[in-house]
mmCIF file of C-alpha atoms in Angstrom:
data_model
loop_
_atom_site.group_PDB
_atom_site.id
_atom_site.type_symbol
_atom_site.label_atom_id
_atom_site.label_comp_id
_atom_site.label_asym_id
_atom_site.label_seq_id
_atom_site.Cartn_x
_atom_site.Cartn_y
_atom_site.Cartn_z
ATOM 1 C CA MET A 1 -24.528 -33.436 -4.160
ATOM 2 C CA HIS A 2 -25.312 -33.975 -0.752
ATOM 3 C CA ASN A 3 -24.374 -31.418 1.947
ATOM 4 C CA VAL A 4 -22.727 -32.646 3.906
ATOM 5 C CA ALA A 5 -21.884 -29.689 6.250
ATOM 6 C CA ARG A 6 -25.690 -29.449 7.171
ATOM 7 C CA THR A 7 -26.866 -29.166 10.505
ATOM 8 C CA THR A 8 -29.621 -31.412 12.055
ATOM 9 C CA GLY A 9 -31.404 -28.547 13.339
ATOM 10 C CA PRO A 10 -34.695 -26.968 11.733
ATOM 11 C CA ALA A 11 -33.181 -24.625 9.018
ATOM 12 C CA ALA A 12 -33.237 -21.073 8.571
ATOM 13 C CA ALA A 13 -34.743 -18.889 6.996
ATOM 14 C CA ALA A 14 -31.669 -18.111 5.154
ATOM 15 C CA GLU A 15 -30.881 -21.299 4.735
ATOM 16 C CA ASP A 16 -33.938 -21.595 2.511
ATOM 17 C CA THR A 17 -33.016 -18.319 0.557
ATOM 18 C CA GLY A 18 -29.405 -18.746 0.201
ATOM 19 C CA GLN A 19 -28.568 -15.097 1.152
ATOM 20 C CA MET A 20 -27.948 -13.442 4.216
ATOM 21 C CA PRO A 21 -31.200 -10.508 5.404
ATOM 22 C CA ALA A 22 -28.692 -8.640 7.433
ATOM 23 C CA LEU A 23 -26.602 -8.208 3.901
ATOM 24 C CA PHE A 24 -29.693 -8.419 1.020
ATOM 25 C CA ASP A 25 -32.478 -7.202 2.681
ATOM 26 C CA ARG A 26 -33.331 -3.988 0.502
ATOM 27 C CA GLU A 27 -36.921 -3.864 1.648
ATOM 28 C CA GLY A 28 -36.228 -3.440 5.391
ATOM 29 C CA GLY A 29 -36.927 -6.373 7.479
ATOM 30 C CA ASP A 30 -34.482 -7.169 10.050
ATOM 31 C CA ALA A 31 -32.220 -4.455 8.714
ATOM 32 C CA ALA A 32 -31.445 -0.403 10.267
ATOM 33 C CA PRO A 33 -32.822 1.887 7.887
ATOM 34 C CA ARG A 34 -29.534 3.040 6.469
ATOM 35 C CA SER A 35 -30.148 6.837 8.186
ATOM 36 C CA ARG A 36 -30.762 5.331 11.231
ATOM 37 C CA ARG A 37 -28.126 3.187 11.345
ATOM 38 C CA ARG A 38 -25.030 4.395 14.165
ATOM 39 C CA LYS A 39 -22.116 4.824 12.546
ATOM 40 C CA ARG A 40 -19.151 3.257 14.286
ATOM 41 C CA GLY A 41 -14.954 5.049 13.844
ATOM 42 C CA PRO A 42 -14.015 7.564 11.947
ATOM 43 C CA ASP A 43 -15.581 8.378 8.179
ATOM 44 C CA TYR A 44 -12.854 7.582 6.401
ATOM 45 C CA GLU A 45 -14.539 9.184 3.157
ATOM 46 C CA GLN A 46 -14.138 12.422 5.180
ATOM 47 C CA ILE A 47 -10.713 11.638 5.780
ATOM 48 C CA GLN A 48 -9.369 10.967 2.461
ATOM 49 C CA ARG A 49 -11.480 14.356 1.903
ATOM 50 C CA SER A 50 -9.232 16.432 3.786
ATOM 51 C CA PRO A 51 -7.004 18.797 2.506
ATOM 52 C CA GLN A 52 -4.508 17.226 5.831
ATOM 53 C CA PHE A 53 -4.947 13.710 3.672
ATOM 54 C CA ARG A 54 -4.834 15.115 0.099
ATOM 55 C CA SER A 55 -1.277 16.995 1.780
ATOM 56 C CA LEU A 56 0.237 13.564 3.074
ATOM 57 C CA ARG A 57 -1.018 11.545 -0.052
ATOM 58 C CA SER A 58 0.150 13.669 -2.390
ATOM 59 C CA ARG A 59 4.055 14.578 -0.294
ATOM 60 C CA PHE A 60 3.885 10.173 -0.630
ATOM 61 C CA ARG A 61 3.411 10.387 -4.428
ATOM 62 C CA ARG A 62 6.282 13.086 -4.438
ATOM 63 C CA PHE A 63 8.582 10.855 -3.040
ATOM 64 C CA VAL A 64 8.154 7.741 -4.475
ATOM 65 C CA PHE A 65 7.626 7.731 -7.502
ATOM 66 C CA PRO A 66 10.096 10.412 -8.908
ATOM 67 C CA MET A 67 11.940 6.947 -6.922
ATOM 68 C CA SER A 68 10.027 3.789 -8.301
ATOM 69 C CA ILE A 69 11.081 5.496 -11.533
ATOM 70 C CA GLY A 70 14.549 6.331 -11.360
ATOM 71 C CA PHE A 71 15.403 2.818 -9.695
ATOM 72 C CA PHE A 72 13.266 1.414 -12.840
ATOM 73 C CA ALA A 73 15.281 3.375 -15.016
ATOM 74 C CA TRP A 74 18.831 2.401 -13.630
ATOM 75 C CA TYR A 75 17.558 -1.843 -12.977
ATOM 76 C CA LEU A 76 16.765 -1.396 -17.231
ATOM 77 C CA VAL A 77 19.802 0.401 -17.825
ATOM 78 C CA TYR A 78 21.861 -2.577 -16.348
ATOM 79 C CA VAL A 79 19.514 -5.653 -17.734
ATOM 80 C CA VAL A 80 20.534 -3.444 -21.647
ATOM 81 C CA LEU A 81 24.086 -3.371 -21.119
ATOM 82 C CA ALA A 82 24.260 -6.723 -19.876
ATOM 83 C CA ALA A 83 22.693 -8.075 -22.534
ATOM 84 C CA TYR A 84 24.048 -6.080 -25.926
ATOM 85 C CA ALA A 85 27.126 -4.659 -24.180
ATOM 86 C CA SER A 86 29.383 -7.385 -23.008
ATOM 87 C CA ASP A 87 32.597 -6.013 -23.936
ATOM 88 C CA PHE A 88 32.212 -3.047 -21.530
ATOM 89 C CA MET A 89 30.446 -5.407 -19.130
ATOM 90 C CA SER A 90 33.220 -7.551 -19.199
ATOM 91 C CA THR A 91 36.362 -4.603 -18.127
ATOM 92 C CA PRO A 92 38.145 -6.110 -15.270
ATOM 93 C CA VAL A 93 38.755 -3.187 -12.636
ATOM 94 C CA PHE A 94 40.452 -5.589 -10.158
ATOM 95 C CA GLY A 95 41.404 -8.683 -9.892
ATOM 96 C CA LEU A 96 38.644 -10.921 -11.436
ATOM 97 C CA VAL A 97 36.252 -8.061 -10.533
ATOM 98 C CA ASN A 98 34.675 -6.863 -13.410
ATOM 99 C CA VAL A 99 32.592 -3.518 -14.495
ATOM 100 C CA GLY A 100 29.360 -6.239 -14.543
ATOM 101 C CA MET A 101 30.481 -7.247 -10.955
ATOM 102 C CA LEU A 102 30.419 -3.665 -9.549
ATOM 103 C CA LEU A 103 26.768 -2.290 -11.337
ATOM 104 C CA GLY A 104 25.030 -5.863 -10.085
ATOM 105 C CA LEU A 105 26.466 -5.107 -6.812
ATOM 106 C CA GLY A 106 25.738 -1.562 -7.390
ATOM 107 C CA GLN A 107 21.881 -2.906 -7.352
ATOM 108 C CA PHE A 108 21.989 -4.107 -4.087
ATOM 109 C CA ALA A 109 23.701 -1.224 -2.845
ATOM 110 C CA THR A 110 21.206 1.306 -4.509
ATOM 111 C CA THR A 111 17.928 -0.835 -3.316
ATOM 112 C CA ALA A 112 19.399 -0.661 0.208
ATOM 113 C CA ALA A 113 20.165 3.060 -0.033
ATOM 114 C CA ILE A 114 16.105 3.728 -1.048
ATOM 115 C CA THR A 115 15.318 1.950 1.320
ATOM 116 C CA ALA A 116 17.009 3.724 4.089
ATOM 117 C CA LEU A 117 16.252 7.643 2.794
ATOM 118 C CA TYR A 118 12.425 6.046 2.788
ATOM 119 C CA VAL A 119 12.692 4.950 6.001
ATOM 120 C CA ARG A 120 14.287 8.112 7.403
ATOM 121 C CA PHE A 121 10.917 10.047 5.106
ATOM 122 C CA ALA A 122 9.029 8.244 6.626
ATOM 123 C CA ASP A 123 10.198 8.749 9.769
ATOM 124 C CA ARG A 124 10.257 12.242 9.507
ATOM 125 C CA GLU A 125 7.414 13.758 6.728
ATOM 126 C CA MET A 126 4.836 11.139 6.544
ATOM 127 C CA ASP A 127 4.494 9.302 10.505
ATOM 128 C CA PRO A 128 4.224 12.689 12.197
ATOM 129 C CA ARG A 129 0.924 13.684 9.502
ATOM 130 C CA ALA A 130 -0.408 10.763 9.646
ATOM 131 C CA ALA A 131 -0.328 10.390 13.524
ATOM 132 C CA GLU A 132 -1.906 14.105 13.344
ATOM 133 C CA ILE A 133 -4.772 12.793 10.655
ATOM 134 C CA ARG A 134 -5.224 9.767 13.190
ATOM 135 C CA ALA A 135 -5.549 12.556 16.508
ATOM 136 C CA GLN A 136 -7.980 14.790 14.273
ATOM 137 C CA ALA A 137 -10.188 11.904 13.544
ATOM 138 C CA ALA A 138 -10.228 10.119 17.130
ATOM 139 C CA VAL A 139 -8.436 6.830 15.604
ATOM 140 C CA THR A 140 -7.053 4.929 18.281
ATOM 141 C CA GLU A 141 -6.257 1.521 16.277
ATOM 142 C CA GLY A 142 -2.324 0.948 15.398
ATOM 143 C CA THR A 143 -1.257 3.393 17.870
ATOM 144 C CA PRO A 144 1.410 2.353 20.205
ATOM 145 C CA GLN A 145 0.497 2.718 23.753
#
């Protein structure tokens, strides 16, 4: 098949091999050796190993995992009740509103409550710790100026 995107100029070495020398050259070539390369930006691996980051991640998991498991269990209870306890779910509460409708609306209310709790948690716990880690690493991306 003819390559319609090819330019009319002379072919470069990278086009002949199909490889980009700066990315794949292991022999040295044009690419600087790893030891002489200048690092730019923060050392993310070092940040990940830091006790502050581990504490932040642990605190995040202690909030998110129980909340997710609790909501998933609540959702499954609702689905199982809807499937197997139709008499209970169709029990009238007032007017045309029954237990199933109230529990269904409870799903939406629970979602809104969890979102509000997470925003409050992030504002109080996560954001200050993340800002501290960012400041220690001298990271400026993503911070308001």
